[in-house]
Short mmCIF file of C-alpha atoms and ligand atoms in Angstrom, two decimals:
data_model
loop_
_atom_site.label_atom_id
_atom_site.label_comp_id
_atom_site.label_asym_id
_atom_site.label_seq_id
_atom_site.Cartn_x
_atom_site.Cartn_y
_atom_site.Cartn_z
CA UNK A 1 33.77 74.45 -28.17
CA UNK A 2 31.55 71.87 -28.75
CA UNK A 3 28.53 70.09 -29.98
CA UNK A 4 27.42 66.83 -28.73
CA UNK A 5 25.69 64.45 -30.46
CA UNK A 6 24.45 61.42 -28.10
CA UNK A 7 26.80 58.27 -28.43
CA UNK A 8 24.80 55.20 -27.56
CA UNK A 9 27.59 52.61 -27.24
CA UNK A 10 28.62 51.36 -23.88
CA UNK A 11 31.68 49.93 -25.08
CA UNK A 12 33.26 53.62 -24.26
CA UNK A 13 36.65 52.97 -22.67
CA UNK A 14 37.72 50.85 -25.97
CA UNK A 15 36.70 53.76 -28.37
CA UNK A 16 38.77 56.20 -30.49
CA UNK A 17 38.85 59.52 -31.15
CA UNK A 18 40.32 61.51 -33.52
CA UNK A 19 42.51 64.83 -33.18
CA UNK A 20 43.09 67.31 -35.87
CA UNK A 21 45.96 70.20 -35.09
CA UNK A 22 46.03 72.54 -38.11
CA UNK A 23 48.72 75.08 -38.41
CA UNK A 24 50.35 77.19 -41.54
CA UNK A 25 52.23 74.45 -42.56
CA UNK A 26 50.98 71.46 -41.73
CA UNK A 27 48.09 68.98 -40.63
CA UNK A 28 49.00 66.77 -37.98
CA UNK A 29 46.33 63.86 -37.35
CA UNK A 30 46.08 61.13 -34.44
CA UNK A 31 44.03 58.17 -33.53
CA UNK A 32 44.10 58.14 -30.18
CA UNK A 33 42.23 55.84 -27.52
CA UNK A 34 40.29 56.65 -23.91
CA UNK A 35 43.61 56.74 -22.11
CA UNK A 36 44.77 59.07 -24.20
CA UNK A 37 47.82 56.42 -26.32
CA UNK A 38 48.13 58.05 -29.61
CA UNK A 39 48.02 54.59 -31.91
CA UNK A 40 47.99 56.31 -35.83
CA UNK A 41 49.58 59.54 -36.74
CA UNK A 42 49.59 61.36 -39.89
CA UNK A 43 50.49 64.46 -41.26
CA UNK A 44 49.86 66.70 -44.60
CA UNK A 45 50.72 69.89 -45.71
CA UNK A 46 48.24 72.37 -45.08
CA UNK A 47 48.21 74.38 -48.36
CA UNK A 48 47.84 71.82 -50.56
CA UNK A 49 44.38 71.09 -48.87
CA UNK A 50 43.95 74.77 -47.96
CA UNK A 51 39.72 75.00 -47.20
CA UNK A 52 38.76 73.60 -44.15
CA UNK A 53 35.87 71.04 -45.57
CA UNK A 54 38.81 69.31 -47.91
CA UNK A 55 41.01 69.23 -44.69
CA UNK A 56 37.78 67.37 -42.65
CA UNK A 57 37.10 65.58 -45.27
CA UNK A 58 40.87 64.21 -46.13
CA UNK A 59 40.93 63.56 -41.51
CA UNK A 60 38.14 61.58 -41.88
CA UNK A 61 39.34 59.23 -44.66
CA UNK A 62 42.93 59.28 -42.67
CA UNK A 63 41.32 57.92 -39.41
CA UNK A 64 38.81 55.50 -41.55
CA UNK A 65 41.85 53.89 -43.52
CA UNK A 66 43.47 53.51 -40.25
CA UNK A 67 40.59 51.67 -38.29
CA UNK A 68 40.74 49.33 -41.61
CA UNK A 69 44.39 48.90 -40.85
CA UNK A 70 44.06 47.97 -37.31
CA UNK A 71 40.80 45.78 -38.54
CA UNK A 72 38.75 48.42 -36.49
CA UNK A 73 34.91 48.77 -37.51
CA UNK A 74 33.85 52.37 -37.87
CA UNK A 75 32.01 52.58 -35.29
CA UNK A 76 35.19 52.30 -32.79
CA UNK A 77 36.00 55.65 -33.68
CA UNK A 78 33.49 58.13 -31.07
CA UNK A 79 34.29 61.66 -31.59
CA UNK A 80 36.69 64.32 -33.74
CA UNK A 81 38.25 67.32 -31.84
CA UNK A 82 39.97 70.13 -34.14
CA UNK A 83 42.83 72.24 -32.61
CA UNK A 84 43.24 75.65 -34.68
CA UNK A 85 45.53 78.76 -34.13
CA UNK A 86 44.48 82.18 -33.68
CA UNK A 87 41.49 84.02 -32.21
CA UNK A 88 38.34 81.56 -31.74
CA UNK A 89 35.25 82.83 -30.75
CA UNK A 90 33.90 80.17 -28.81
CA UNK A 91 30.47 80.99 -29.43
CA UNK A 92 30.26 80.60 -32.92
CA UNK A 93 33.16 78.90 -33.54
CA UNK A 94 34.76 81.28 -35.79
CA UNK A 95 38.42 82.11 -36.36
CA UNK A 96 38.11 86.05 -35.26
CA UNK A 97 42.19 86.57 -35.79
CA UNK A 98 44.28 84.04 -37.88
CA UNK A 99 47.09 84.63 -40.03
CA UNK A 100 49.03 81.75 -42.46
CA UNK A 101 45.26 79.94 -42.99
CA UNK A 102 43.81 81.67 -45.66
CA UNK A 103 39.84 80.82 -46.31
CA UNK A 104 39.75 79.96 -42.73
CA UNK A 105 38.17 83.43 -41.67
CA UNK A 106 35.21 83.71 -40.65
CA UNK A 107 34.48 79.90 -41.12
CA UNK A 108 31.65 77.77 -38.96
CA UNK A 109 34.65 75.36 -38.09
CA UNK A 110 32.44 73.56 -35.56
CA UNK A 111 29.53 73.03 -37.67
CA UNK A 112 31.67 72.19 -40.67
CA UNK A 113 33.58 69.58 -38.95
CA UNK A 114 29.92 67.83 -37.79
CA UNK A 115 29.11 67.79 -41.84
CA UNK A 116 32.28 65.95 -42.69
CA UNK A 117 32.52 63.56 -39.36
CA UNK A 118 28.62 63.06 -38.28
CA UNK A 119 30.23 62.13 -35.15
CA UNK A 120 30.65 64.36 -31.62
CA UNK A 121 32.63 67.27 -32.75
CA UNK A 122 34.98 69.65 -30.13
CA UNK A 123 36.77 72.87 -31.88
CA UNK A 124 39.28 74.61 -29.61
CA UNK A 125 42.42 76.92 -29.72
CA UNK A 126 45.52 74.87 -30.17
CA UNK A 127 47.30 76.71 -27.33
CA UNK A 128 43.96 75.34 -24.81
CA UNK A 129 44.68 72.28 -27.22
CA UNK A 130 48.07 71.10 -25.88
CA UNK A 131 47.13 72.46 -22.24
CA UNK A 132 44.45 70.16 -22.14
CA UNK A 133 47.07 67.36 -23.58
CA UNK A 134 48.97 68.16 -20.19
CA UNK A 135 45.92 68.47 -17.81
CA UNK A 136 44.53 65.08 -19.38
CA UNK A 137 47.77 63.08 -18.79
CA UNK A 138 48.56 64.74 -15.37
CA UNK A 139 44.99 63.18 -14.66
CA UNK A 140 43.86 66.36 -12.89
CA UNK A 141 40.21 66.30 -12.93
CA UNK A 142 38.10 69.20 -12.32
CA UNK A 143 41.10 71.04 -11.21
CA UNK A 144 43.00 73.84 -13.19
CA UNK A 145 46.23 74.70 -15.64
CA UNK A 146 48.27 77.02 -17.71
CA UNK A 147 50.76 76.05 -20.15
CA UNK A 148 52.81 78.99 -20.88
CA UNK A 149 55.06 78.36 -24.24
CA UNK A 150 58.46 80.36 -24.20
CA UNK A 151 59.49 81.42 -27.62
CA UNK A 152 59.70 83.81 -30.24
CA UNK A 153 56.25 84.67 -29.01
CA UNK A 154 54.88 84.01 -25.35
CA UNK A 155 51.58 81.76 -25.40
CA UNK A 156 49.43 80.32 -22.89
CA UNK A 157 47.14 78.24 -23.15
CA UNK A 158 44.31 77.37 -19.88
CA UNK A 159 42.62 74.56 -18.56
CA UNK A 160 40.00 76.00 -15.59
CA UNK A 161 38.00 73.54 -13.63
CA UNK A 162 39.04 70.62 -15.85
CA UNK A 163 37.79 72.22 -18.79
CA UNK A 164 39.68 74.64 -21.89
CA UNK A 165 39.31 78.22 -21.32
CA UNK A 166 39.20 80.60 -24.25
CA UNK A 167 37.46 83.51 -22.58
CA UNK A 168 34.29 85.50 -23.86
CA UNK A 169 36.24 86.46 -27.02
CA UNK A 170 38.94 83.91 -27.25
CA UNK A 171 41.65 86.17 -25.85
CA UNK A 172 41.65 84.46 -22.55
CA UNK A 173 45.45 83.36 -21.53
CA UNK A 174 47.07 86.30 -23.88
CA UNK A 175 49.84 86.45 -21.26
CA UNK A 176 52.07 87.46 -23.42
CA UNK A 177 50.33 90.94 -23.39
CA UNK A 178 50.27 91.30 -20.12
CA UNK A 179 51.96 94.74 -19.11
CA UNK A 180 54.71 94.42 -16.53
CA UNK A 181 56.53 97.71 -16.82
CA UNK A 182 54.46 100.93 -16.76
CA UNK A 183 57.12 104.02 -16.70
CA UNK A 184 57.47 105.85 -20.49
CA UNK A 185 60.17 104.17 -21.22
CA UNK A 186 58.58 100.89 -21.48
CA UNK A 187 59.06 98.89 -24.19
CA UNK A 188 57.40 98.58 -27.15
CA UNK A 189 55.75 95.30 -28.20
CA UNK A 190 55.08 93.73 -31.30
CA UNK A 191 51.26 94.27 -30.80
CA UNK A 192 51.55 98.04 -30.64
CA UNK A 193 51.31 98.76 -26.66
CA UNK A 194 53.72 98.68 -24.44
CA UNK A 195 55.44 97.68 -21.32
CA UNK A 196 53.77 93.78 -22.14
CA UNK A 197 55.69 90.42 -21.05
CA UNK A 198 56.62 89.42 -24.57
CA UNK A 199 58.92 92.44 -25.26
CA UNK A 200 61.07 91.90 -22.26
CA UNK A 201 61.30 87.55 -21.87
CA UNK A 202 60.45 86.22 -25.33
CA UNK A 203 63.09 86.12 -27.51
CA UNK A 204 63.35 89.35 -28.94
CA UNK A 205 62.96 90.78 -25.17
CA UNK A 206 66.32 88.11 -24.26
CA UNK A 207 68.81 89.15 -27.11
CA UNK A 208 67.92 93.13 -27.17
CA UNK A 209 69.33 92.79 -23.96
CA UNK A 210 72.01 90.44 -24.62
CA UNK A 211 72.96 93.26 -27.28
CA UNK A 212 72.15 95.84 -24.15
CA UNK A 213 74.86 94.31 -22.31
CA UNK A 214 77.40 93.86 -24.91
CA UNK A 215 77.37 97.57 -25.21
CA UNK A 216 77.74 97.66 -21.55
CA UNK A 217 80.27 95.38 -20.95
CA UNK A 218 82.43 95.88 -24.75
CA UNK A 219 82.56 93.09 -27.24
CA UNK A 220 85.75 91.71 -25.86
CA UNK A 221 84.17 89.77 -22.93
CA UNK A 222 81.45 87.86 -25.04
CA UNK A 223 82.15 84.93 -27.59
CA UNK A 224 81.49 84.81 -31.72
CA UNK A 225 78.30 83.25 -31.19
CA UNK A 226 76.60 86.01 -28.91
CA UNK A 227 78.45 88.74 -31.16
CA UNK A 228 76.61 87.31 -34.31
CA UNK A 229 73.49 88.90 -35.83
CA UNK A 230 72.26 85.31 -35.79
CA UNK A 231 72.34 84.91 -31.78
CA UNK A 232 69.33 82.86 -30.59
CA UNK A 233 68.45 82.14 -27.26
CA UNK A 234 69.87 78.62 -27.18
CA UNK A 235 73.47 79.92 -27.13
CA UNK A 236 73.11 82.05 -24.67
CA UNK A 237 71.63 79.46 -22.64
CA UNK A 238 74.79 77.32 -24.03
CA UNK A 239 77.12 79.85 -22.59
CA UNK A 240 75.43 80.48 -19.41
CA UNK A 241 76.29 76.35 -19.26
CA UNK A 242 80.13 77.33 -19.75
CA UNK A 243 79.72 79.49 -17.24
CA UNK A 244 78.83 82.79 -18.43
CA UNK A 245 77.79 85.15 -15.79
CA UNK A 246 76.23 87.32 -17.90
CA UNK A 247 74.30 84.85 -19.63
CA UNK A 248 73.22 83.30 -16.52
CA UNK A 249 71.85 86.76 -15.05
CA UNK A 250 69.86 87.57 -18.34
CA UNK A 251 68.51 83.99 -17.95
CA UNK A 252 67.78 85.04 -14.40
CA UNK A 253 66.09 88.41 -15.27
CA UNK A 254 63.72 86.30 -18.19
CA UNK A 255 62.94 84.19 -15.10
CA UNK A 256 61.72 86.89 -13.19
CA UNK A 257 59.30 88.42 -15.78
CA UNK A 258 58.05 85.06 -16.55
CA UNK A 259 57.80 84.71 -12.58
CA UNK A 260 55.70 88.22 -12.18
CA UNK A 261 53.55 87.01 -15.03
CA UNK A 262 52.58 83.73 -13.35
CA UNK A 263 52.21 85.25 -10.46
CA UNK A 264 49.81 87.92 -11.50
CA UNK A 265 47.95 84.66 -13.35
CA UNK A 266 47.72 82.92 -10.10
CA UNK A 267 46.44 85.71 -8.53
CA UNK A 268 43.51 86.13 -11.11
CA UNK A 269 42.88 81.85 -11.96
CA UNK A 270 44.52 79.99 -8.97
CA UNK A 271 45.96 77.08 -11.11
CA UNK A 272 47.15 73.83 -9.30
CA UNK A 273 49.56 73.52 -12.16
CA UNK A 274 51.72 75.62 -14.28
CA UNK A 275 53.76 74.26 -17.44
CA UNK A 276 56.63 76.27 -18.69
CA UNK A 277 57.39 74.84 -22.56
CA UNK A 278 58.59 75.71 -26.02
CA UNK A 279 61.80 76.74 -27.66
CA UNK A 280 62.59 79.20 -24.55
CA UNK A 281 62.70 76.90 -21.43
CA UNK A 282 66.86 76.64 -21.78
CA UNK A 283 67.76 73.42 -21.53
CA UNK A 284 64.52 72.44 -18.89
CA UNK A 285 65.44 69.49 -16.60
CA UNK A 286 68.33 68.22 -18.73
CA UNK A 287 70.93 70.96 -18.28
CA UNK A 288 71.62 73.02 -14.41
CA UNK A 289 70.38 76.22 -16.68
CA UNK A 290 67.33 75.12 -17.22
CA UNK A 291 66.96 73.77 -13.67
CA UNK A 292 68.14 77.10 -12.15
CA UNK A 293 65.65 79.12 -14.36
CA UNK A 294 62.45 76.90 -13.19
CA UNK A 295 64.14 77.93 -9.24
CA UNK A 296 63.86 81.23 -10.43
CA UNK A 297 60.30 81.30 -11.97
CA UNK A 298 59.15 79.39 -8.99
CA UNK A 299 60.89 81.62 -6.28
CA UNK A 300 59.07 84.99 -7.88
CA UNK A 301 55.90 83.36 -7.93
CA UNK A 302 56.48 82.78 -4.35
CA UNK A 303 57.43 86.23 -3.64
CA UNK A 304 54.74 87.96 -5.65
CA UNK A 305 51.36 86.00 -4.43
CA UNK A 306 49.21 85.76 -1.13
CA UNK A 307 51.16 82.56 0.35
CA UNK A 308 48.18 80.02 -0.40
CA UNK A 309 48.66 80.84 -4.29
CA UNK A 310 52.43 80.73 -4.28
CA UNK A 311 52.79 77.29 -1.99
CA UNK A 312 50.06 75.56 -3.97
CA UNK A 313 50.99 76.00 -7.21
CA UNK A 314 53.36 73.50 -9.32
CA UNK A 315 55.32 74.77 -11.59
CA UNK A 316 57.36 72.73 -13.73
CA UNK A 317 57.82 71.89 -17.37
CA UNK A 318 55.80 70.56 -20.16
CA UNK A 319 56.35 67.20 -20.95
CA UNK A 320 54.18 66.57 -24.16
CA UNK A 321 55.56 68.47 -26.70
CA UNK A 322 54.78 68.35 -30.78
CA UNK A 323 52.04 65.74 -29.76
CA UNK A 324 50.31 67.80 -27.61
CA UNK A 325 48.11 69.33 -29.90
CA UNK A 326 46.55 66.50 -31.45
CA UNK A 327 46.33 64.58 -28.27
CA UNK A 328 44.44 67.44 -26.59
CA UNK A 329 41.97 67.63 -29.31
CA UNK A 330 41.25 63.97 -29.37
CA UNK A 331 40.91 64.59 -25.49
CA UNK A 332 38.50 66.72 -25.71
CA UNK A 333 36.78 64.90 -28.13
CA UNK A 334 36.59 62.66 -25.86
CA UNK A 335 34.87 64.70 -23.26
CA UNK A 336 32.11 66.07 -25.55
CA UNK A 337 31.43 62.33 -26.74
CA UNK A 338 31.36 60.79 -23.18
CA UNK A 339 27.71 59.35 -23.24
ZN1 ZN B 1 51.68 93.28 -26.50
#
């Protein structure tokens, strides 16, 4: 993940660091400072860069126009930290798996991003990325997190002993893939197994058995919106807030696979914290849905783990959201530049 390069200033606390978060579409850039305030951001779209040395090279000349701008010498800014998607081997620093980044294959990302920044360089998985966003703002030290992201896929990204986790071959976290029904007529998943998380709670997993119960129940007892071949998951967590009972216990059952999942990640990691975030968290804390499917997540934790794992564990929501990303890499390059 990293590569340090001594800093010899002891002016450290009024530094800046900068955070790169490259995805398909775009390039999101922050300035952010030692207590982790994001004070520039900036954004480009990724194709029309494309390689990553014209993508370092057009960060750097972002975050040096913007230390002119707040009359900033060059030297304020102490470290770079990159936040990518896909498979990174975190020995090399390659992207082993990506898809929407073409030319990014295969690429010596960390060393690359040294060339263009001579500064203290950090390259990391954007899904460790925003968990280390949460674990740096929660203030949590040397202890440990997982931010799980609900949506059309199921991420998770890990924060163990205070630093991001990728695992020997940067598939640590996949929990998404992790198998929670075992008969033969588990389900299929989109990676070619079966049985795993995603197929069941993501969203594909929610509305095949939306559709499931339509069948069950007839078409008369559900409204347009769940009827339509356009159904998302955020009306049926707007009906379960009418009232639906049947949207409420599918929201109940998503709650429970999420719950076995955690649990079975508890067991393994024994994380003080836990983040539920993304599209897929219904509502979270604003709406009794949302609320009541956190109650639910928390209560099969509980009832799947050895008592010390279920009682010490928070879970809760994310509260970072689209910054996350570029705040966590700036974090981290943070930590790698700390002299
Ligand atoms: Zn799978």
């Amino acid at each position: 993940m990293t590569r340090q390069i001594p800093s010899t200033d002891v002016d450290f606390v009024e530094k800046l660091f900068l955070g790169i978060d490259v995805g398909g579409t775009n390039v999101k850039l922050g300035l952010v400072d030692a207590e982790g305030t994001v004070h520039r951001r900036g954004t480009t779209p990724t194709p029309e860069l494309g390689t990553p040395q014209r993508i370092f090279n057009f960060a750097m000349q972002f975050a040096m126009q913007q230390l002119e701008d707040l009359a900033r010498p060059e030297r304020d800014l102490a470290g770079v930290g990159l936040a990518v998607p896909g498979v990174l081997d975190t020995r090399a620093f390659e992207l082993r798996e990506v898809v929407n980044l073409p030319g990014w294959h295969g690429q010596p990302l960390l060393e690359l991003l040294c060339d263009a920044s001579s500064l203290p360089s950090a390259v990391v998985n954007d899904a460790n990325s925003a968990a280390y966003a949460e674990h740096a703002s929660r203030m949590l030290g040397d202890r440990s997190l997982a931010l799980i992201t609900l949506g059309t896929g199921i991420g998770c990204g890990l924060v163990v002993n205070g630093s991001p986790y990728g695992g020997d071959h940067g598939c640590a976290g996949e929990l998404g893939h992790i198998a929670i029904r075992f008969d033969d007529d588990a389900l299929p998943c989109t990676c070619g197994s079966r049985g795993h998380l995603e197929s069941y709670a993501a969203a594909g997993g929610l509305i095949n058995r939306l559709r499931s119960a339509i069948k069950a129940e007839g078409p008369s007892h559900f409204s347009a919106e769940l009827l339509s071949d356009q159904v998302t998951p955020l009306n049926i967590a707007a009906e379960a807030e009418k009232g639906s009972q049947v949207c409420q216990e599918l929201i109940d059952e998503t709650a429970q696979y999420v719950g076995q999942a955690i649990g079975m990640l508890g067991q393994v990691i024994d994380p003080e914290v836990v983040l539920l975030g993304g599209a897929m968290t219904f509502g979270g804390n604003a709406t009794n849905t949302g609320r009541q499917f956190l109650e639910r997540v928390r209560a099969t934790v509980k009832a799947t783990t050895l008592v010390q794992v279920g009682i010490n564990m928070q879970v809760d929501f994310a509260t970072l959201g689209n910054d996350a990303g570029v705040l966590g890499a700036a974090m981290i390059a943070k930590q790698v530049s700390q002299p």
